[in-house]
mmCIF file of C-alpha atoms in Angstrom:
data_model
loop_
_atom_site.group_PDB
_atom_site.id
_atom_site.type_symbol
_atom_site.label_atom_id
_atom_site.label_comp_id
_atom_site.label_asym_id
_atom_site.label_seq_id
_atom_site.Cartn_x
_atom_site.Cartn_y
_atom_site.Cartn_z
ATOM 1 C CA MET M 235 247.436 12.591 -74.005
ATOM 2 C CA VAL M 236 244.710 15.018 -75.003
ATOM 3 C CA VAL M 237 244.963 16.400 -78.529
ATOM 4 C CA GLY M 238 243.568 19.845 -79.258
ATOM 5 C CA ASN M 239 241.589 22.033 -76.906
ATOM 6 C CA ARG M 240 238.287 20.127 -76.718
ATOM 7 C CA VAL M 241 237.356 17.030 -74.772
ATOM 8 C CA GLU M 242 234.095 15.110 -74.943
ATOM 9 C CA VAL M 243 232.998 13.587 -71.662
ATOM 10 C CA GLN M 244 230.400 10.893 -72.230
ATOM 11 C CA VAL M 245 228.517 10.482 -68.982
ATOM 12 C CA LEU M 246 226.849 7.093 -68.715
ATOM 13 C CA THR M 247 224.013 8.118 -66.431
ATOM 14 C CA THR M 248 222.809 4.511 -66.105
ATOM 15 C CA LEU M 249 223.485 1.127 -67.645
ATOM 16 C CA LYS M 250 219.767 0.318 -67.640
ATOM 17 C CA CYS M 251 217.958 0.242 -70.956
ATOM 18 C CA ASN M 252 214.329 -0.226 -71.946
ATOM 19 C CA LEU M 253 215.329 -2.138 -75.104
ATOM 20 C CA ARG M 254 217.239 -5.353 -75.680
ATOM 21 C CA CYS M 255 218.971 -4.848 -79.006
ATOM 22 C CA SER M 256 220.260 -8.188 -80.198
ATOM 23 C CA TYR M 257 223.815 -7.017 -80.914
ATOM 24 C CA CYS M 258 224.312 -4.529 -78.045
ATOM 25 C CA SER M 259 227.982 -4.194 -77.103
ATOM 26 C CA LEU M 260 226.995 -3.586 -73.476
ATOM 27 C CA GLY M 261 225.617 -7.106 -73.429
ATOM 28 C CA VAL M 262 229.172 -8.459 -73.545
ATOM 29 C CA GLY M 263 230.327 -9.464 -70.094
ATOM 30 C CA ASP M 264 226.971 -8.628 -68.501
ATOM 31 C CA VAL M 265 227.684 -4.881 -68.514
ATOM 32 C CA LEU M 266 224.114 -3.937 -69.461
ATOM 33 C CA GLY M 267 222.021 -3.269 -66.378
ATOM 34 C CA SER M 268 224.912 -3.830 -63.984
ATOM 35 C CA GLN M 269 225.029 -0.221 -62.775
ATOM 36 C CA LYS M 270 221.632 1.410 -62.487
ATOM 37 C CA LYS M 271 222.486 4.580 -60.551
ATOM 38 C CA VAL M 272 225.303 7.117 -60.526
ATOM 39 C CA ARG M 273 227.507 6.636 -57.462
ATOM 40 C CA TYR M 274 229.430 9.902 -57.566
ATOM 41 C CA SER M 275 228.291 13.500 -57.183
ATOM 42 C CA VAL M 276 228.273 16.236 -59.785
ATOM 43 C CA ASP M 277 230.724 18.142 -57.592
ATOM 44 C CA GLN M 278 233.128 15.187 -57.649
ATOM 45 C CA LEU M 279 232.986 15.144 -61.441
ATOM 46 C CA ALA M 280 233.575 18.900 -61.520
ATOM 47 C CA ALA M 281 236.620 18.501 -59.277
ATOM 48 C CA PHE M 282 238.016 15.779 -61.561
ATOM 49 C CA LEU M 283 237.567 17.962 -64.640
ATOM 50 C CA GLU M 284 239.113 20.963 -62.922
ATOM 51 C CA ARG M 285 242.133 18.926 -61.904
ATOM 52 C CA HIS M 286 242.800 17.218 -65.224
ATOM 53 C CA LEU M 287 241.116 19.291 -67.943
ATOM 54 C CA SER M 288 241.002 22.862 -66.666
ATOM 55 C CA ASP M 289 242.716 24.158 -69.807
ATOM 56 C CA LYS M 290 240.306 22.372 -72.165
ATOM 57 C CA GLU M 291 236.841 23.087 -73.502
ATOM 58 C CA VAL M 292 234.776 20.246 -72.059
ATOM 59 C CA TYR M 293 231.432 19.245 -73.495
ATOM 60 C CA PHE M 294 229.147 16.468 -72.341
ATOM 61 C CA THR M 295 227.180 13.668 -73.960
ATOM 62 C CA LEU M 296 224.455 12.008 -71.896
ATOM 63 C CA TYR M 297 224.838 8.317 -72.642
ATOM 64 C CA GLY M 298 223.892 4.893 -71.352
ATOM 65 C CA GLY M 299 222.305 2.396 -71.213
ATOM 66 C CA GLU M 300 219.448 4.729 -72.006
ATOM 67 C CA PRO M 301 220.024 8.234 -70.579
ATOM 68 C CA THR M 302 216.332 9.128 -70.551
ATOM 69 C CA LEU M 303 215.973 6.610 -67.716
ATOM 70 C CA ASN M 304 218.017 8.907 -65.462
ATOM 71 C CA LEU M 305 217.081 12.426 -66.462
ATOM 72 C CA ALA M 306 217.561 13.686 -62.913
ATOM 73 C CA PHE M 307 221.336 13.328 -63.129
ATOM 74 C CA GLY M 308 221.395 14.902 -66.573
ATOM 75 C CA ARG M 309 219.519 17.875 -65.165
ATOM 76 C CA GLN M 310 222.024 18.173 -62.307
ATOM 77 C CA LEU M 311 224.880 18.261 -64.804
ATOM 78 C CA MET M 312 223.229 21.006 -66.820
ATOM 79 C CA GLU M 313 222.688 23.070 -63.695
ATOM 80 C CA ARG M 314 226.285 22.563 -62.518
ATOM 81 C CA PHE M 315 227.760 23.398 -65.939
ATOM 82 C CA PRO M 316 225.473 26.159 -67.279
ATOM 83 C CA ASN M 317 227.902 27.284 -69.989
ATOM 84 C CA SER M 318 228.829 23.860 -71.338
ATOM 85 C CA ARG M 319 227.484 22.183 -74.438
ATOM 86 C CA PHE M 320 225.411 19.015 -74.047
ATOM 87 C CA ASN M 321 224.524 16.189 -76.415
ATOM 88 C CA MET M 322 222.387 13.107 -75.880
ATOM 89 C CA GLN M 323 222.754 9.612 -77.341
ATOM 90 C CA THR M 324 219.378 7.853 -77.070
ATOM 91 C CA ASN M 325 217.348 5.050 -78.595
ATOM 92 C CA GLY M 326 214.610 7.630 -79.138
ATOM 93 C CA THR M 327 211.730 5.659 -77.676
ATOM 94 C CA LEU M 328 211.482 7.805 -74.530
ATOM 95 C CA LEU M 329 212.305 11.228 -75.957
ATOM 96 C CA GLN M 330 208.869 12.423 -74.905
ATOM 97 C CA ARG M 331 210.071 12.180 -71.294
ATOM 98 C CA VAL M 332 212.762 14.826 -71.707
ATOM 99 C CA PRO M 333 211.616 18.162 -70.205
ATOM 100 C CA ASP M 334 211.486 21.145 -72.534
ATOM 101 C CA GLY M 335 214.199 22.918 -70.554
ATOM 102 C CA MET M 336 216.619 20.054 -71.090
ATOM 103 C CA LEU M 337 215.717 19.811 -74.769
ATOM 104 C CA ARG M 338 216.613 23.472 -75.189
ATOM 105 C CA ARG M 339 220.054 22.886 -73.657
ATOM 106 C CA LEU M 340 220.970 20.093 -76.061
ATOM 107 C CA SER M 341 223.185 20.838 -79.058
ATOM 108 C CA ASN M 342 222.858 17.441 -80.704
ATOM 109 C CA ILE M 343 220.478 14.538 -80.190
ATOM 110 C CA LEU M 344 221.792 11.290 -81.654
ATOM 111 C CA VAL M 345 219.090 8.670 -82.150
ATOM 112 C CA SER M 346 220.013 5.025 -82.678
ATOM 113 C CA VAL M 347 218.558 3.148 -85.653
ATOM 114 C CA ASP M 348 219.642 0.162 -87.730
ATOM 115 C CA GLY M 349 218.397 1.220 -91.155
ATOM 116 C CA GLY M 350 214.777 1.022 -92.274
ATOM 117 C CA GLU M 351 211.706 -0.039 -90.330
ATOM 118 C CA ALA M 352 211.956 -3.806 -90.864
ATOM 119 C CA VAL M 353 215.632 -4.028 -89.912
ATOM 120 C CA THR M 354 215.350 -1.654 -86.947
ATOM 121 C CA ASP M 355 212.334 -3.488 -85.537
ATOM 122 C CA ARG M 356 214.062 -6.839 -86.001
ATOM 123 C CA PHE M 357 217.003 -5.757 -83.847
ATOM 124 C CA ARG M 358 215.193 -3.460 -81.413
ATOM 125 C CA GLY M 359 211.615 -4.689 -81.159
ATOM 126 C CA LYS M 360 208.332 -4.360 -83.018
ATOM 127 C CA GLY M 361 207.091 -0.795 -83.390
ATOM 128 C CA VAL M 362 210.359 0.863 -82.328
ATOM 129 C CA TYR M 363 211.019 2.520 -85.702
ATOM 130 C CA ALA M 364 207.575 4.137 -85.830
ATOM 131 C CA LYS M 365 207.919 5.333 -82.236
ATOM 132 C CA ILE M 366 211.282 6.928 -83.050
ATOM 133 C CA PHE M 367 209.755 8.817 -85.981
ATOM 134 C CA ARG M 368 206.885 10.087 -83.830
ATOM 135 C CA ASN M 369 209.155 11.227 -81.022
ATOM 136 C CA VAL M 370 211.705 12.933 -83.259
ATOM 137 C CA ASN M 371 208.962 14.886 -84.999
ATOM 138 C CA ALA M 372 207.425 15.797 -81.634
ATOM 139 C CA VAL M 373 210.623 17.235 -80.121
ATOM 140 C CA ARG M 374 211.884 19.045 -83.204
ATOM 141 C CA GLU M 375 209.913 22.197 -82.423
ATOM 142 C CA LYS M 376 211.036 22.148 -78.778
ATOM 143 C CA THR M 377 214.785 22.053 -79.279
ATOM 144 C CA PHE M 378 217.555 23.908 -81.052
ATOM 145 C CA ALA M 379 219.527 20.671 -81.255
ATOM 146 C CA THR M 380 220.752 19.036 -84.402
ATOM 147 C CA LEU M 381 218.959 15.706 -84.825
ATOM 148 C CA THR M 382 221.276 12.953 -86.023
ATOM 149 C CA ALA M 383 220.413 9.387 -86.959
ATOM 150 C CA ARG M 384 223.154 7.156 -85.575
ATOM 151 C CA MET M 385 222.842 4.017 -87.648
ATOM 152 C CA THR M 386 224.576 0.753 -86.860
ATOM 153 C CA TRP M 387 224.945 -0.846 -90.285
ATOM 154 C CA TRP M 388 224.632 -4.516 -89.434
ATOM 155 C CA SER M 389 222.220 -5.901 -91.980
ATOM 156 C CA ALA M 390 223.092 -6.445 -95.626
ATOM 157 C CA GLU M 391 219.387 -5.911 -96.329
ATOM 158 C CA THR M 392 219.621 -2.188 -95.569
ATOM 159 C CA THR M 393 218.964 -0.324 -98.811
ATOM 160 C CA PHE M 394 220.010 3.003 -100.258
ATOM 161 C CA GLU M 395 216.377 4.120 -100.151
ATOM 162 C CA GLU M 396 216.132 3.415 -96.413
ATOM 163 C CA ILE M 397 219.231 5.443 -95.593
ATOM 164 C CA ASP M 398 218.133 8.191 -97.959
ATOM 165 C CA GLU M 399 214.773 8.325 -96.155
ATOM 166 C CA LEU M 400 216.594 9.016 -92.888
ATOM 167 C CA THR M 401 218.026 12.221 -94.386
ATOM 168 C CA ALA M 402 214.467 13.520 -94.705
ATOM 169 C CA LEU M 403 213.685 13.021 -91.011
ATOM 170 C CA PHE M 404 217.067 13.885 -89.508
ATOM 171 C CA ASP M 405 219.473 16.756 -90.031
ATOM 172 C CA TYR M 406 222.368 14.317 -90.400
ATOM 173 C CA VAL M 407 222.848 10.580 -90.807
ATOM 174 C CA TYR M 408 225.871 8.925 -89.238
ATOM 175 C CA PHE M 409 226.573 5.251 -89.759
ATOM 176 C CA GLN M 410 229.140 2.829 -88.450
ATOM 177 C CA PHE M 411 229.620 -0.723 -89.628
ATOM 178 C CA ALA M 412 228.865 -3.422 -87.079
ATOM 179 C CA GLN M 413 231.959 -5.008 -85.561
ATOM 180 C CA ASP M 414 230.385 -8.466 -85.369
ATOM 181 C CA ALA M 415 232.022 -10.899 -87.795
ATOM 182 C CA GLY M 416 228.567 -12.225 -88.647
ATOM 183 C CA ALA M 417 227.703 -8.874 -90.189
ATOM 184 C CA ASN M 418 230.637 -8.871 -92.578
ATOM 185 C CA SER M 419 230.504 -11.952 -94.753
ATOM 186 C CA PRO M 420 231.814 -11.438 -98.315
ATOM 187 C CA GLU M 421 228.222 -11.266 -99.561
ATOM 188 C CA ALA M 422 227.240 -8.707 -96.924
ATOM 189 C CA VAL M 423 230.272 -6.540 -97.644
ATOM 190 C CA ALA M 424 229.482 -6.584 -101.365
ATOM 191 C CA ALA M 425 225.866 -5.565 -100.720
ATOM 192 C CA LYS M 426 226.916 -2.714 -98.430
ATOM 193 C CA LYS M 427 229.495 -1.482 -100.950
ATOM 194 C CA THR M 428 226.753 -1.250 -103.575
ATOM 195 C CA VAL M 429 224.640 0.916 -101.271
ATOM 196 C CA LEU M 430 227.659 2.999 -100.285
ATOM 197 C CA ASP M 431 228.485 3.642 -103.949
ATOM 198 C CA ARG M 432 225.004 5.125 -104.440
ATOM 199 C CA LEU M 433 225.319 7.284 -101.333
ATOM 200 C CA VAL M 434 228.654 8.655 -102.525
ATOM 201 C CA ALA M 435 227.247 9.291 -106.000
ATOM 202 C CA LYS M 436 224.331 11.269 -104.582
ATOM 203 C CA PHE M 437 226.659 13.217 -102.284
ATOM 204 C CA PHE M 438 228.680 14.509 -105.224
ATOM 205 C CA ALA M 439 225.662 14.989 -107.499
ATOM 206 C CA SER M 440 223.692 17.096 -105.000
ATOM 207 C CA ASP M 441 223.591 20.881 -105.319
ATOM 208 C CA SER M 442 223.175 21.124 -101.537
ATOM 209 C CA LEU M 443 224.847 19.206 -98.735
ATOM 210 C CA TYR M 444 223.816 15.561 -98.642
ATOM 211 C CA PRO M 445 224.126 15.051 -94.881
ATOM 212 C CA ILE M 446 225.826 11.658 -94.617
ATOM 213 C CA VAL M 447 228.463 12.242 -91.945
ATOM 214 C CA PRO M 448 231.023 9.520 -92.831
ATOM 215 C CA ILE M 449 231.158 10.758 -96.425
ATOM 216 C CA MET M 450 231.429 14.358 -95.226
ATOM 217 C CA GLY M 451 234.321 13.371 -92.973
ATOM 218 C CA THR M 452 236.144 11.480 -95.705
ATOM 219 C CA VAL M 453 235.899 14.432 -98.076
ATOM 220 C CA ARG M 454 237.093 16.802 -95.346
ATOM 221 C CA ASN M 455 240.110 14.604 -94.671
ATOM 222 C CA LYS M 456 241.033 14.635 -98.352
ATOM 223 C CA VAL M 457 240.463 18.348 -98.931
ATOM 224 C CA LEU M 458 241.661 19.616 -95.539
ATOM 225 C CA PRO M 459 244.133 17.032 -94.228
ATOM 226 C CA TRP M 460 245.488 19.485 -91.684
ATOM 227 C CA ARG M 461 242.112 19.380 -89.916
ATOM 228 C CA LEU M 462 242.522 15.659 -89.349
ATOM 229 C CA ARG M 463 245.908 16.205 -87.744
ATOM 230 C CA GLU M 464 244.531 19.056 -85.668
ATOM 231 C CA LEU M 465 241.541 17.096 -84.365
ATOM 232 C CA THR M 466 243.143 13.725 -83.659
ATOM 233 C CA GLY M 467 246.897 14.188 -83.966
ATOM 234 C CA GLY M 468 247.026 11.567 -86.697
ATOM 235 C CA MET M 469 245.617 8.943 -84.330
ATOM 236 C CA THR M 470 242.351 7.001 -84.537
ATOM 237 C CA GLN M 471 239.416 9.189 -85.539
ATOM 238 C CA CYS M 472 237.130 7.551 -82.992
ATOM 239 C CA ARG M 473 239.088 9.736 -80.504
ATOM 240 C CA VAL M 474 239.480 7.144 -77.735
ATOM 241 C CA SER M 475 243.212 7.861 -77.724
ATOM 242 C CA THR M 476 242.963 11.614 -77.918
ATOM 243 C CA ASN M 477 239.966 13.495 -76.557
ATOM 244 C CA LEU M 478 237.143 11.218 -75.409
ATOM 245 C CA LEU M 479 236.406 10.054 -71.855
ATOM 246 C CA ASN M 480 233.588 7.724 -70.820
ATOM 247 C CA VAL M 481 232.541 8.001 -67.192
ATOM 248 C CA MET M 482 230.684 4.967 -65.882
ATOM 249 C CA PRO M 483 227.895 5.289 -63.289
ATOM 250 C CA ASP M 484 230.352 4.059 -60.650
ATOM 251 C CA GLY M 485 232.840 6.781 -61.618
ATOM 252 C CA LYS M 486 235.332 4.577 -63.444
ATOM 253 C CA VAL M 487 236.713 6.025 -66.670
ATOM 254 C CA TYR M 488 237.073 4.094 -69.923
ATOM 255 C CA PRO M 489 238.405 5.334 -73.269
ATOM 256 C CA CYS M 490 235.975 3.298 -75.406
ATOM 257 C CA PRO M 491 232.202 3.099 -74.820
ATOM 258 C CA ASP M 492 231.966 -0.142 -76.820
ATOM 259 C CA MET M 493 234.524 -1.984 -74.673
ATOM 260 C CA LEU M 494 233.284 -1.400 -71.153
ATOM 261 C CA TYR M 495 233.693 -5.113 -70.479
ATOM 262 C CA ALA M 496 237.485 -4.817 -70.898
ATOM 263 C CA GLY M 497 238.760 -3.997 -67.434
ATOM 264 C CA GLU M 498 242.324 -3.681 -68.685
ATOM 265 C CA LEU M 499 241.299 -0.422 -70.397
ATOM 266 C CA LEU M 500 240.388 1.299 -67.139
ATOM 267 C CA GLN M 501 242.021 4.720 -66.777
#
């Protein structure tokens, strides 16, 4: 079932990655690196979309692995779908590789971080945080895209100040709590709640929009509950049950990008 008139197609252009984040969900079941090249053609994807989603507005997110390791396929998609909207989910370390023409086609660039410099470098490798900052600043003038920090909130050491700093570099900050049980001890949950309280307080105290996406979404759901029903039909807001498809490099389709190891979810 597809709810509404829009569908996001996340195209995993490769399962290769130049980083080895310690908690990566693709590492479960040896998914990471298992499919390095796309095994279907752009025309085959177009035929699939025409058959199943011809009455929907389809937009694409270039995903991975690390999508900047297979820019050629991303370019083919943009050429085949010249009127479609494109996003990119990237670790940010290779943004300098993306050609200017592709940067101009992107509507949103989501860059993965884990909080501040110390935490991000601990999970992703020394120097990664600084490289992300350099690359984001370098591409900002070359793209019309919204730049969003996509933060996995694993560490209880992540501070309010670190998240607040991200709002100065990025247009928006999105966070999701890590699913790993080790990230959610009673002490860790208490520490994160303290930080979250300060974020919420600043959101409501600010004269302008404080761009923390989960807080924005929560307020929207309270003020405009009909929008929630319209967007997800009252089902999970992660959209895996409603309007999100994840196309693997081998052409298989999964509903959830964090559970690619679960073959029983194949569509």
